[in-house]
């Protein structure tokens, strides 16, 4: 698949003002809160149990963390596992933050996350354009979404109550207010532009994406919700997939400095202290040693490195999925 490339200039003040005006158009659904989504999922589960009986299998629901350029291939590898084992169904609810939002939407759209599939191919093409200086980082997500969410896949996303994209609102363009805001979960998309806009908004890093502190989505000033110090959205009854391990996890194979850094990052990016169910250290080959200069510069990865991290993401999925099986076996034997 040839990935689309939008060769548009970085927006100036006039273009930004026009974009903000268009984004205030009415007719978009209100954002949901975490509690709204939890209650909807719990209510549907109760109705299903009443209809099918307590022994009927329940769908899994996933909250996918932010990734940055460094860990997007890892999350894609994990999603490849979810897709290949049939764990994402029509009844699965997906909530994503930043790179996890992109993966959530593409999972729901039925995209191919395999090593040679469209997600990795398109992502690499866009990454190479960034690496070569032919486009800015802020264009990568929008171009990928435009290409990978085709007309055949779009109906799976429109008006769906099973896919939500997280943003942090920044009233008046204030990043200080964004830091203390409650997360907003956007879903029930009305058209392709609404979906692409949501993914651009969810991955908007202040000043990094396009030189502006915030962007506008559905009439509100917003930014990547990861700036709030919570890399994933904690939800009751969801599997939390995070690029950092749980607080207190001691990674095997890391030296004293590595363990110190991992512990610090785990705390700084999980201010809620929420459980983490799946993470990179579930793959035996993962460690701080894989990171290099590109990661420090927030530069998209070269192909070989991206494929390595994709493999580690898939192996982490296998580690998590195997643990799920052992847990089910233990419950059955009780």
Short mmCIF file of C-alpha atoms in Angstrom, two decimals:
data_model
loop_
_atom_site.label_atom_id
_atom_site.label_comp_id
_atom_site.label_asym_id
_atom_site.label_seq_id
_atom_site.Cartn_x
_atom_site.Cartn_y
_atom_site.Cartn_z
CA UNK A 1 0.00 0.00 0.00
CA UNK A 2 1.36 3.41 -0.94
CA UNK A 3 0.87 5.72 2.02
CA UNK A 4 -0.59 9.15 1.31
CA UNK A 5 1.59 12.17 1.96
CA UNK A 6 -0.04 15.54 2.47
CA UNK A 7 2.47 18.12 1.26
CA UNK A 8 0.93 21.07 3.05
CA UNK A 9 2.87 23.94 4.65
CA UNK A 10 2.96 24.14 8.41
CA UNK A 11 -0.01 26.22 9.39
CA UNK A 12 0.44 29.95 9.82
CA UNK A 13 -1.68 32.15 12.06
CA UNK A 14 -4.35 32.66 9.38
CA UNK A 15 -4.57 28.95 8.64
CA UNK A 16 -4.74 28.19 12.35
CA UNK A 17 -7.59 30.64 12.80
CA UNK A 18 -9.49 29.08 9.90
CA UNK A 19 -8.96 25.60 11.33
CA UNK A 20 -10.26 26.75 14.69
CA UNK A 21 -13.34 28.28 13.07
CA UNK A 22 -14.15 25.10 11.17
CA UNK A 23 -13.63 22.98 14.27
CA UNK A 24 -16.36 24.82 16.15
CA UNK A 25 -19.07 23.50 13.83
CA UNK A 26 -22.03 22.11 15.74
CA UNK A 27 -23.35 18.57 15.57
CA UNK A 28 -20.56 16.74 17.34
CA UNK A 29 -21.32 14.53 20.33
CA UNK A 30 -20.22 15.73 23.76
CA UNK A 31 -17.07 14.16 25.18
CA UNK A 32 -17.46 11.34 27.65
CA UNK A 33 -15.88 11.06 31.08
CA UNK A 34 -14.06 8.00 32.35
CA UNK A 35 -17.06 7.27 34.55
CA UNK A 36 -19.43 7.49 31.57
CA UNK A 37 -17.48 4.83 29.69
CA UNK A 38 -17.10 2.58 32.73
CA UNK A 39 -20.84 2.71 33.43
CA UNK A 40 -21.76 1.99 29.80
CA UNK A 41 -19.45 -1.03 29.67
CA UNK A 42 -20.67 -2.34 33.05
CA UNK A 43 -24.31 -1.87 32.06
CA UNK A 44 -23.83 -3.73 28.79
CA UNK A 45 -21.99 -6.55 30.58
CA UNK A 46 -24.85 -6.91 33.07
CA UNK A 47 -27.39 -7.02 30.24
CA UNK A 48 -25.33 -9.67 28.42
CA UNK A 49 -25.09 -11.84 31.54
CA UNK A 50 -28.84 -11.63 32.02
CA UNK A 51 -29.42 -12.60 28.41
CA UNK A 52 -26.72 -15.28 27.97
CA UNK A 53 -26.18 -16.50 31.53
CA UNK A 54 -23.28 -16.04 33.94
CA UNK A 55 -21.12 -18.65 32.23
CA UNK A 56 -21.02 -16.89 28.87
CA UNK A 57 -17.60 -15.50 27.87
CA UNK A 58 -17.23 -11.75 28.29
CA UNK A 59 -15.45 -9.51 25.80
CA UNK A 60 -12.18 -7.93 26.83
CA UNK A 61 -11.77 -4.16 26.86
CA UNK A 62 -8.45 -2.35 26.44
CA UNK A 63 -6.93 0.97 27.44
CA UNK A 64 -3.83 1.64 25.32
CA UNK A 65 -1.17 4.07 26.51
CA UNK A 66 0.68 6.81 24.74
CA UNK A 67 3.75 5.71 22.83
CA UNK A 68 5.70 8.54 21.26
CA UNK A 69 7.69 7.66 18.14
CA UNK A 70 9.88 5.35 20.24
CA UNK A 71 7.20 2.88 21.28
CA UNK A 72 4.54 3.09 18.57
CA UNK A 73 5.97 -0.02 16.83
CA UNK A 74 5.91 -1.82 20.19
CA UNK A 75 2.22 -1.01 20.63
CA UNK A 76 1.59 -2.05 17.02
CA UNK A 77 3.21 -5.40 17.80
CA UNK A 78 0.98 -5.84 20.84
CA UNK A 79 -2.06 -4.98 18.71
CA UNK A 80 -0.93 -7.56 16.16
CA UNK A 81 -1.26 -10.10 18.94
CA UNK A 82 -4.72 -8.88 19.88
CA UNK A 83 -5.83 -9.06 16.26
CA UNK A 84 -4.25 -12.42 15.48
CA UNK A 85 -5.83 -14.10 18.52
CA UNK A 86 -9.27 -12.63 17.86
CA UNK A 87 -9.41 -10.68 21.11
CA UNK A 88 -10.84 -7.54 19.51
CA UNK A 89 -14.49 -8.18 18.69
CA UNK A 90 -17.52 -6.06 17.89
CA UNK A 91 -18.21 -5.93 21.64
CA UNK A 92 -14.71 -4.80 22.65
CA UNK A 93 -14.34 -1.23 23.89
CA UNK A 94 -11.05 0.48 23.07
CA UNK A 95 -9.78 3.62 24.78
CA UNK A 96 -6.51 5.17 23.67
CA UNK A 97 -4.23 8.05 24.57
CA UNK A 98 -1.90 9.60 21.99
CA UNK A 99 -0.21 6.76 20.06
CA UNK A 100 -2.57 4.37 21.83
CA UNK A 101 -5.47 6.36 20.41
CA UNK A 102 -4.13 5.83 16.90
CA UNK A 103 -3.80 2.10 17.55
CA UNK A 104 -7.29 1.93 19.08
CA UNK A 105 -8.89 3.54 16.04
CA UNK A 106 -6.93 1.39 13.61
CA UNK A 107 -7.78 -1.78 15.56
CA UNK A 108 -11.46 -0.90 15.43
CA UNK A 109 -11.14 -0.16 11.71
CA UNK A 110 -9.70 -3.63 11.07
CA UNK A 111 -6.21 -2.50 10.03
CA UNK A 112 -3.41 -5.02 9.53
CA UNK A 113 -0.83 -4.74 12.35
CA UNK A 114 1.40 -7.61 11.19
CA UNK A 115 5.11 -6.89 10.57
CA UNK A 116 4.50 -6.61 6.83
CA UNK A 117 1.03 -5.10 7.11
CA UNK A 118 -0.30 -1.68 6.19
CA UNK A 119 0.13 -0.07 9.62
CA UNK A 120 3.86 -0.76 9.78
CA UNK A 121 4.42 -0.04 6.08
CA UNK A 122 2.57 3.27 6.12
CA UNK A 123 4.09 4.24 9.45
CA UNK A 124 7.58 3.57 8.11
CA UNK A 125 7.00 5.58 4.96
CA UNK A 126 5.84 8.54 7.01
CA UNK A 127 8.67 8.05 9.51
CA UNK A 128 11.25 8.08 6.73
CA UNK A 129 9.86 11.39 5.46
CA UNK A 130 10.34 12.84 8.94
CA UNK A 131 13.82 11.35 9.25
CA UNK A 132 14.82 12.87 5.90
CA UNK A 133 13.49 16.29 6.87
CA UNK A 134 10.81 16.25 4.18
CA UNK A 135 7.96 16.68 6.63
CA UNK A 136 7.45 17.63 10.26
CA UNK A 137 6.54 15.19 13.00
CA UNK A 138 3.09 16.76 13.30
CA UNK A 139 2.02 15.47 9.89
CA UNK A 140 2.81 11.81 10.54
CA UNK A 141 -0.37 10.78 12.37
CA UNK A 142 -2.75 12.67 10.10
CA UNK A 143 -1.22 11.20 6.96
CA UNK A 144 -1.35 7.68 8.39
CA UNK A 145 -4.98 8.06 9.43
CA UNK A 146 -5.98 9.46 6.03
CA UNK A 147 -4.47 6.46 4.27
CA UNK A 148 -5.25 3.60 6.64
CA UNK A 149 -8.87 4.44 7.40
CA UNK A 150 -10.41 3.76 4.00
CA UNK A 151 -14.03 3.99 2.93
CA UNK A 152 -14.52 0.29 3.58
CA UNK A 153 -13.26 0.59 7.17
CA UNK A 154 -14.90 3.91 8.03
CA UNK A 155 -18.36 2.49 8.88
CA UNK A 156 -16.78 0.52 11.73
CA UNK A 157 -15.81 3.80 13.38
CA UNK A 158 -18.67 6.15 12.62
CA UNK A 159 -21.13 6.58 15.52
CA UNK A 160 -19.45 3.71 17.36
CA UNK A 161 -19.63 3.72 21.16
CA UNK A 162 -16.76 1.24 21.38
CA UNK A 163 -13.84 3.52 20.46
CA UNK A 164 -12.73 6.54 22.48
CA UNK A 165 -9.82 8.91 21.99
CA UNK A 166 -8.41 10.80 24.99
CA UNK A 167 -7.47 14.48 25.01
CA UNK A 168 -6.80 17.04 27.73
CA UNK A 169 -8.72 20.29 27.37
CA UNK A 170 -6.72 23.51 27.66
CA UNK A 171 -9.27 26.31 28.19
CA UNK A 172 -8.07 29.53 26.61
CA UNK A 173 -5.02 27.71 25.32
CA UNK A 174 -3.62 27.36 28.85
CA UNK A 175 -1.26 24.42 29.32
CA UNK A 176 -1.38 25.01 33.08
CA UNK A 177 -5.13 24.35 33.00
CA UNK A 178 -4.56 21.32 30.79
CA UNK A 179 -2.23 19.83 33.39
CA UNK A 180 -5.00 19.91 35.98
CA UNK A 181 -7.93 19.05 33.73
CA UNK A 182 -9.97 15.88 33.70
CA UNK A 183 -9.44 13.79 30.60
CA UNK A 184 -12.08 14.00 27.86
CA UNK A 185 -12.92 10.88 25.85
CA UNK A 186 -14.19 11.52 22.33
CA UNK A 187 -16.06 8.96 20.27
CA UNK A 188 -19.17 8.51 18.13
CA UNK A 189 -17.37 10.06 15.19
CA UNK A 190 -19.52 11.65 12.51
CA UNK A 191 -17.23 11.45 9.47
CA UNK A 192 -13.66 10.69 8.44
CA UNK A 193 -12.50 14.22 9.11
CA UNK A 194 -13.81 13.89 12.66
CA UNK A 195 -11.79 10.69 13.17
CA UNK A 196 -8.59 12.13 11.70
CA UNK A 197 -9.05 15.31 13.74
CA UNK A 198 -9.42 13.28 16.92
CA UNK A 199 -6.19 11.39 16.29
CA UNK A 200 -4.30 14.57 15.46
CA UNK A 201 -5.64 16.18 18.63
CA UNK A 202 -4.82 13.20 20.82
CA UNK A 203 -1.20 13.25 19.64
CA UNK A 204 -0.70 17.02 19.78
CA UNK A 205 2.47 17.66 21.76
CA UNK A 206 2.68 21.33 22.78
CA UNK A 207 5.03 23.27 20.49
CA UNK A 208 6.51 20.03 19.11
CA UNK A 209 3.77 18.93 16.71
CA UNK A 210 3.33 22.16 14.75
CA UNK A 211 4.86 24.97 16.77
CA UNK A 212 1.64 25.76 18.64
CA UNK A 213 0.83 25.08 22.28
CA UNK A 214 -2.59 23.58 21.56
CA UNK A 215 -4.82 22.47 18.74
CA UNK A 216 -8.58 22.61 18.36
CA UNK A 217 -10.94 19.65 18.21
CA UNK A 218 -14.73 19.86 18.25
CA UNK A 219 -14.48 23.51 19.25
CA UNK A 220 -12.20 23.05 22.27
CA UNK A 221 -8.53 23.84 22.80
CA UNK A 222 -6.86 20.49 23.52
CA UNK A 223 -3.51 18.72 23.81
CA UNK A 224 -2.12 15.21 24.16
CA UNK A 225 -3.54 13.96 27.48
CA UNK A 226 -0.20 12.40 28.38
CA UNK A 227 1.07 15.78 29.60
CA UNK A 228 -1.08 15.28 32.71
CA UNK A 229 1.32 12.67 34.06
CA UNK A 230 -0.93 9.70 33.29
CA UNK A 231 0.25 7.76 30.25
CA UNK A 232 -2.87 5.59 29.99
CA UNK A 233 -6.50 6.03 31.01
CA UNK A 234 -7.33 3.87 34.05
CA UNK A 235 -10.74 2.26 33.62
CA UNK A 236 -12.47 -0.31 35.80
CA UNK A 237 -12.80 -3.63 33.99
CA UNK A 238 -10.26 -2.76 31.26
CA UNK A 239 -6.89 -4.30 30.43
CA UNK A 240 -4.31 -1.52 30.84
CA UNK A 241 -1.56 -1.80 28.22
CA UNK A 242 1.25 0.60 29.09
CA UNK A 243 4.72 1.33 27.73
CA UNK A 244 5.94 1.54 31.35
CA UNK A 245 5.71 -1.30 33.87
CA UNK A 246 3.66 -1.11 37.08
CA UNK A 247 4.94 1.09 39.88
CA UNK A 248 7.29 -1.00 41.99
CA UNK A 249 8.12 -3.47 39.23
CA UNK A 250 11.79 -4.50 39.34
CA UNK A 251 12.88 -5.34 35.78
CA UNK A 252 15.22 -8.28 35.45
CA UNK A 253 18.32 -7.68 33.40
CA UNK A 254 18.59 -3.96 34.16
CA UNK A 255 21.49 -2.57 36.17
CA UNK A 256 21.07 -0.30 39.17
CA UNK A 257 20.80 2.85 37.04
CA UNK A 258 18.36 1.21 34.65
CA UNK A 259 16.13 0.09 37.50
CA UNK A 260 16.24 3.57 38.99
CA UNK A 261 15.23 5.17 35.68
CA UNK A 262 12.48 2.63 34.97
CA UNK A 263 11.05 3.12 38.46
CA UNK A 264 11.11 6.90 38.11
CA UNK A 265 9.43 6.86 34.69
CA UNK A 266 6.80 4.39 35.92
CA UNK A 267 5.87 6.72 38.79
CA UNK A 268 6.00 9.97 36.79
CA UNK A 269 3.72 8.57 34.09
CA UNK A 270 1.17 6.87 36.34
CA UNK A 271 0.19 9.51 38.86
CA UNK A 272 -3.03 7.60 39.60
CA UNK A 273 -1.00 4.59 40.72
CA UNK A 274 -3.29 2.44 38.56
CA UNK A 275 -2.56 -1.22 37.82
CA UNK A 276 -0.68 -2.08 34.63
CA UNK A 277 -1.64 -5.44 33.14
CA UNK A 278 0.60 -5.58 30.06
CA UNK A 279 3.94 -3.85 29.54
CA UNK A 280 7.23 -4.18 27.61
CA UNK A 281 9.10 -6.18 30.25
CA UNK A 282 6.77 -9.09 29.56
CA UNK A 283 9.08 -9.72 26.58
CA UNK A 284 12.35 -11.31 27.62
CA UNK A 285 14.49 -9.31 25.20
CA UNK A 286 13.27 -5.87 26.24
CA UNK A 287 15.55 -3.50 28.13
CA UNK A 288 16.81 0.09 28.32
CA UNK A 289 19.66 -0.89 26.02
CA UNK A 290 17.41 -0.80 22.95
CA UNK A 291 17.03 2.97 23.17
CA UNK A 292 19.39 5.28 21.31
CA UNK A 293 19.93 8.72 19.84
CA UNK A 294 16.71 8.73 17.80
CA UNK A 295 14.70 8.19 20.98
CA UNK A 296 16.37 11.10 22.77
CA UNK A 297 15.56 13.33 19.79
CA UNK A 298 11.95 12.07 19.51
CA UNK A 299 12.82 11.05 15.97
CA UNK A 300 10.80 8.29 14.24
CA UNK A 301 12.70 5.04 13.98
CA UNK A 302 14.55 3.44 11.09
CA UNK A 303 12.93 0.31 9.67
CA UNK A 304 15.07 -2.35 11.35
CA UNK A 305 14.67 -0.78 14.78
CA UNK A 306 10.92 -0.36 14.27
CA UNK A 307 10.58 -4.04 13.35
CA UNK A 308 12.60 -5.07 16.42
CA UNK A 309 10.27 -3.15 18.70
CA UNK A 310 7.25 -4.54 16.89
CA UNK A 311 8.55 -8.04 17.63
CA UNK A 312 9.08 -7.12 21.29
CA UNK A 313 5.51 -5.82 21.42
CA UNK A 314 4.20 -9.08 20.03
CA UNK A 315 6.31 -11.06 22.50
CA UNK A 316 4.95 -8.94 25.35
CA UNK A 317 1.46 -9.78 24.12
CA UNK A 318 2.32 -13.48 24.21
CA UNK A 319 3.62 -13.08 27.76
CA UNK A 320 0.45 -11.31 28.84
CA UNK A 321 -1.85 -13.69 26.97
CA UNK A 322 -0.12 -16.72 28.44
CA UNK A 323 -0.62 -15.27 31.89
CA UNK A 324 -4.29 -14.75 31.13
CA UNK A 325 -4.59 -18.43 30.24
CA UNK A 326 -2.89 -19.52 33.46
CA UNK A 327 -5.18 -17.25 35.46
CA UNK A 328 -8.27 -18.74 33.79
CA UNK A 329 -6.99 -22.27 34.42
CA UNK A 330 -6.45 -21.46 38.10
CA UNK A 331 -9.95 -20.06 38.43
CA UNK A 332 -11.42 -23.13 36.73
CA UNK A 333 -9.62 -25.51 39.09
CA UNK A 334 -10.79 -23.72 42.23
#
